[in-house]
XYZ file of C-alpha atoms in Angstrom:
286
model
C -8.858 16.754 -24.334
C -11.611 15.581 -26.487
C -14.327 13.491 -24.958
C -17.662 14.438 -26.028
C -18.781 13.307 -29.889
C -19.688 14.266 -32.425
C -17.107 17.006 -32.268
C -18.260 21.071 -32.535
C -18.216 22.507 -36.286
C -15.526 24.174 -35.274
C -12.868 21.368 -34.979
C -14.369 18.987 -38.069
C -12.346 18.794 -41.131
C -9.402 18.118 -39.014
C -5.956 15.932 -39.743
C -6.101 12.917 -37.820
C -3.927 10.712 -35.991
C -4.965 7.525 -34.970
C -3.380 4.631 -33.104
C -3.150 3.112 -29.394
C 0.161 5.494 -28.972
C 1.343 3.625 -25.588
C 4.228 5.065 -25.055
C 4.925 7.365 -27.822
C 7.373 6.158 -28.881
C 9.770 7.285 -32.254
C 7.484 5.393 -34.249
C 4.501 7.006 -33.264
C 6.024 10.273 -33.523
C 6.416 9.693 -37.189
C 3.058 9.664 -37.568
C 2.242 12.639 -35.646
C 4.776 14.304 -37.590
C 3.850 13.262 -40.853
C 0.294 14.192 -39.962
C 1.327 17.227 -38.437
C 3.046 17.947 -41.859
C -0.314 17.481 -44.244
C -2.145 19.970 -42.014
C 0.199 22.658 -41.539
C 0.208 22.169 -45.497
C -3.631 22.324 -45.946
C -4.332 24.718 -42.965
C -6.211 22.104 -41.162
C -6.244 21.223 -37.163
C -4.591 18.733 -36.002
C -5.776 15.830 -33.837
C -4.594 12.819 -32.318
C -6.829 9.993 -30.819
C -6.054 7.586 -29.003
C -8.460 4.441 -26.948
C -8.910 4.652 -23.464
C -8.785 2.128 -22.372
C -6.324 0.564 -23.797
C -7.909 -2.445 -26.035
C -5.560 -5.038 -24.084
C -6.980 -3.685 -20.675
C -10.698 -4.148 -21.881
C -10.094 -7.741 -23.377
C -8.273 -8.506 -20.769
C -8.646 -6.750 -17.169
C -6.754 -8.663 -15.102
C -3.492 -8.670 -17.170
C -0.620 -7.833 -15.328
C 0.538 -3.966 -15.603
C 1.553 -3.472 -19.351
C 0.950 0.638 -20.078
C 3.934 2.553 -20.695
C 2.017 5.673 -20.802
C -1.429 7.160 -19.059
C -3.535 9.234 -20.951
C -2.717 12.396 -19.500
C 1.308 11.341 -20.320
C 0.520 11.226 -23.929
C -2.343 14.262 -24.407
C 1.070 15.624 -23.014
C 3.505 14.332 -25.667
C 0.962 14.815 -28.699
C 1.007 18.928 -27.954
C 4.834 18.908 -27.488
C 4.503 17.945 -31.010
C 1.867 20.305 -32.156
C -1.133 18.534 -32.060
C -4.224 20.754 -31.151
C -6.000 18.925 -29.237
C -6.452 14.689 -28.170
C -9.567 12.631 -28.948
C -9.981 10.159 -26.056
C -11.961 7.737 -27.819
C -13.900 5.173 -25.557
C -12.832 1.354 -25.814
C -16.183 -0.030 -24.834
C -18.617 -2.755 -25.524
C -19.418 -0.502 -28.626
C -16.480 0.121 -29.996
C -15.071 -3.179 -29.708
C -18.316 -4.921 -31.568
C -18.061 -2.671 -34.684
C -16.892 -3.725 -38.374
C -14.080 -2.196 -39.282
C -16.149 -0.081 -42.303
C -18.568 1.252 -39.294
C -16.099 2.607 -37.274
C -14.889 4.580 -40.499
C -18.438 6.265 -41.075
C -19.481 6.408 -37.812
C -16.511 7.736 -35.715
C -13.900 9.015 -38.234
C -17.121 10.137 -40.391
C -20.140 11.005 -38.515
C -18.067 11.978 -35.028
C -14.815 13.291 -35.551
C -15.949 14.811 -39.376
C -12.532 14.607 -40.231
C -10.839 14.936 -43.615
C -7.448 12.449 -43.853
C -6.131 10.025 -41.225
C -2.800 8.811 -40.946
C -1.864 5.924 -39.241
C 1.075 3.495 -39.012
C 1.823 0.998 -41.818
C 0.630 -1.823 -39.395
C -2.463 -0.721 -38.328
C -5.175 -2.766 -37.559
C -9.212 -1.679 -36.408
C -12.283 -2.998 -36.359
C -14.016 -6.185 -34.574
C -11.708 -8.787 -34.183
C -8.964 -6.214 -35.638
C -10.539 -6.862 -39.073
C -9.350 -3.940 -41.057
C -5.711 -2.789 -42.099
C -4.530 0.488 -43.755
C -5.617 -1.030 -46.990
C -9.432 -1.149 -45.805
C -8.820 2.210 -44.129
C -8.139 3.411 -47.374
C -10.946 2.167 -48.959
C -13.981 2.462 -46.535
C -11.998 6.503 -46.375
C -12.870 6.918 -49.654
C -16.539 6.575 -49.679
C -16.646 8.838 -47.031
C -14.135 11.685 -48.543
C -11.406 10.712 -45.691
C -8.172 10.476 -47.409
C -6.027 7.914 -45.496
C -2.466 8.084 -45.417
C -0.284 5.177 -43.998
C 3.099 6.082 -42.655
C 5.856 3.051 -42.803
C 7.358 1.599 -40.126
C 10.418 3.024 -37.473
C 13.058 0.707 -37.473
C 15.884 0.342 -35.201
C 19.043 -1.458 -34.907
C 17.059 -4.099 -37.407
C 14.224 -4.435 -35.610
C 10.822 -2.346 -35.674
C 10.234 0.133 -33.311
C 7.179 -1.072 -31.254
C 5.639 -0.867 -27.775
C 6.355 -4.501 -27.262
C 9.747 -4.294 -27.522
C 10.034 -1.436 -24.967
C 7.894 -3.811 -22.929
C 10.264 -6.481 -23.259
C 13.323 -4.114 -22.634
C 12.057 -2.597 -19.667
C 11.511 -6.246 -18.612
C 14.732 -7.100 -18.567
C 16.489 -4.116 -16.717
C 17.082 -2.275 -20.165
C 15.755 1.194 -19.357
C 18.549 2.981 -21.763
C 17.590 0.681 -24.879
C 14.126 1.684 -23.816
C 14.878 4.818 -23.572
C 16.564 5.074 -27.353
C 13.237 3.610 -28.855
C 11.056 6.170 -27.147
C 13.199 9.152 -28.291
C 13.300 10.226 -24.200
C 13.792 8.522 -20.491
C 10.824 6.300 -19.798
C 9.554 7.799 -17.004
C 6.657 7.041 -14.324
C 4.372 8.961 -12.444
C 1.371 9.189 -9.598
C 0.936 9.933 -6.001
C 3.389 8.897 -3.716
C 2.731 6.308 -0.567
C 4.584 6.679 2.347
C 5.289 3.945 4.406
C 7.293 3.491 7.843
C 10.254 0.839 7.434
C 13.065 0.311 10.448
C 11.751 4.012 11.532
C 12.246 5.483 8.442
C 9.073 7.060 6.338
C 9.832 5.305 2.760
C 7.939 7.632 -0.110
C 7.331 4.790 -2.594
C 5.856 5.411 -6.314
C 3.287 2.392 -6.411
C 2.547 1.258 -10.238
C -0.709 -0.050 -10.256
C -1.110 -0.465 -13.979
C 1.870 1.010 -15.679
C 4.716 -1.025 -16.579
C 7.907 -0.995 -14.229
C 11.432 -1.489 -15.036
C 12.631 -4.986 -13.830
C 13.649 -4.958 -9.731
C 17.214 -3.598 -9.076
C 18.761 -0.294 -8.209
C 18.468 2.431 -10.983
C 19.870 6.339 -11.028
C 16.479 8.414 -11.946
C 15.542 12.411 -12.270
C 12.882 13.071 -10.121
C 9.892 15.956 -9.991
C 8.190 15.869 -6.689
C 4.932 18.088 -7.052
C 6.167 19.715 -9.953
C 9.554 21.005 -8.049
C 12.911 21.392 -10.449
C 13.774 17.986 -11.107
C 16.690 15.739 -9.030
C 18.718 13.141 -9.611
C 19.919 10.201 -7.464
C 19.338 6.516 -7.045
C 15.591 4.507 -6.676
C 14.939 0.455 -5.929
C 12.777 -0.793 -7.904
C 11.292 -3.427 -5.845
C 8.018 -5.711 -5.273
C 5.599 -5.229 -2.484
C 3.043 -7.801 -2.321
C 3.599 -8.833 -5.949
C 2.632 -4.636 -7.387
C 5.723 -2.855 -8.087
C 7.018 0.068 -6.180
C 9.699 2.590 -6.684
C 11.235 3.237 -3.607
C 12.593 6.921 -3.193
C 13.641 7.338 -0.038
C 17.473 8.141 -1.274
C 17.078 10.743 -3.273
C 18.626 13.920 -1.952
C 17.096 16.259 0.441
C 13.420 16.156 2.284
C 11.425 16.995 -0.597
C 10.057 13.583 -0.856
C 8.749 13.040 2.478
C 6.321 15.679 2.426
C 5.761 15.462 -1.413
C 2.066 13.622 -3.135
C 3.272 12.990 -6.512
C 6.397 12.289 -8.386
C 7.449 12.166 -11.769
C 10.346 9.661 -12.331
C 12.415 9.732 -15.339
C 14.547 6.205 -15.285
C 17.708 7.059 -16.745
C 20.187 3.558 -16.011
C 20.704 0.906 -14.578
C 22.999 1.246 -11.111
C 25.167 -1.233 -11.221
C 26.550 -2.002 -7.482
C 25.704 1.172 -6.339
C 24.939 1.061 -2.330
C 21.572 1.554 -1.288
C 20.210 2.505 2.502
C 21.523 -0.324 4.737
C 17.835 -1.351 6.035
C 15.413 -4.831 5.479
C 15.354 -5.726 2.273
C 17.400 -3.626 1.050
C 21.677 -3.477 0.644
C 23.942 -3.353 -2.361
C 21.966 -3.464 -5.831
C 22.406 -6.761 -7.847
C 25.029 -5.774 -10.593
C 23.526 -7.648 -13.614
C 25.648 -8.886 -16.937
């Protein structure tokens, strides 16, 4: 991952990616494709940056958990589809205070050196999100980056965006979620354990990423990297921070594992969970 600027020689001239890419989802992946596609093409590297933090976290640090993916989730998903390497760019003071046409010299000019950047039809950049693909384009120009807007994904009538995910996941929806992002939306970190009615509970706390709605929900797990299970997690609140509670999944992997991986697949309608407090049948939902 990229994180120190201006970039060596050796990776300027590069096809770039830009966006927020929370998530990754099939719209996003149209860009990285289509970008992915000009460099292959003109035997360039490809990049993808993203802002870290996200712009919503910086504006707004106290929001309530909103990220469908971490950094290290999408430098991930950007070389499963043949990017070269990520550009982490810092969302700082900085960053957030420059005119749209001086983040085009001095970042996508003077920093990255690249050559063309492709973003999403929607795009928007610059202090108070002041410029749009069409000022991309034309700042670009006067700096010999070609910019190339890709349109917008849209599904079952509506546009393929992070919000919407958002808003499904909300409401219990992980397969409609699922659809938009092209895989299972899936959550991961170090697991707590915690003692309840003498049983050590291996919970998956979400801290800042975004958790389905509370209910019962059959998953595929990876504890510490192990082939991957399936079974049944509650999704549940603890002290108002979600938590995924894993304690049902098969076997005793879990209760000696740090971190898990957790792939939500569907809802479990009515599906028995551990008789203990707080817990009992899942809430079947219409």
């Amino acid at each position: 991952m990229l994180t120190q600027f201006p970039l060596a020689p050796s990776m300027r001239g590069a096809v770039l990616a830009l966006g927020n890419f929370d998530g990754f989802h099939v719209g996003h992946q149209a860009v990285v494709s289509h970008a992915s596609t000009l460099a292959r093409r003109e035997g360039r590297l490809l990049l993808v940056a993203t802002f870290d933090p996200h712009p919503v976290r910086y504006f707004n640090p106290a929001a309530e958990p909103f990220l469908l993916s971490s950094l290290v989730q999408r430098h991930r998903l950007f070389r499963e589809f043949g990017a070269d390497d990520t550009v982490a760019i810092p969302f700082d003071a900085a960053i957030a205070a420059l005119p749209a046409d001086a983040f085009v010299e001095q970042w996508l000019g003077d920093k990255l050196g690249i050559s063309c950047v492709v973003t999403g039809a929607d795009f928007c950049f610059g202090k108070r999100r002041s410029g749009d693909v069409s000022v991309l384009g034309q700042a670009g120009s006067r700096f010999g980056i070609e910019a190339s807007p890709v349109e917008l994904m849209i599904s079952d009538g509506e546009i393929a965006s992070s919000t919407r995910i958002r808003a499904l996941l909300l409401a219990g929806d992980v397969e409609g979620a699922s659809a938009l992002l092209g895989r299972p939306f899936r959550v991961q970190g170090p697991l707590e354990h915690r003692w309840e009615a003498g049983r050590l509970v291996p919970a998956l706390v979400l801290h800042d990423q975004i958790c389905p709605r509370p209910g019962g929900y059959r998953v595929q797990v990876e504890f510490d990297g192990e082939p991957p299970v399936e079974g049944f997690a509650l999704v549940r609140l603890v002290r108002g921070v979600a938590a995924i509670d894993l304690s049902d999944i098969d076997g005793f992997t879990q209760v000696r594992a740090k971190h898990a991986s957790v792939d939500m697949l569907a809802p479990a309608h009515g599906v028995p969970i551990a008789d203990r407090p707080g817990f009992g049948e899942v809430p079947t939902w219409n």
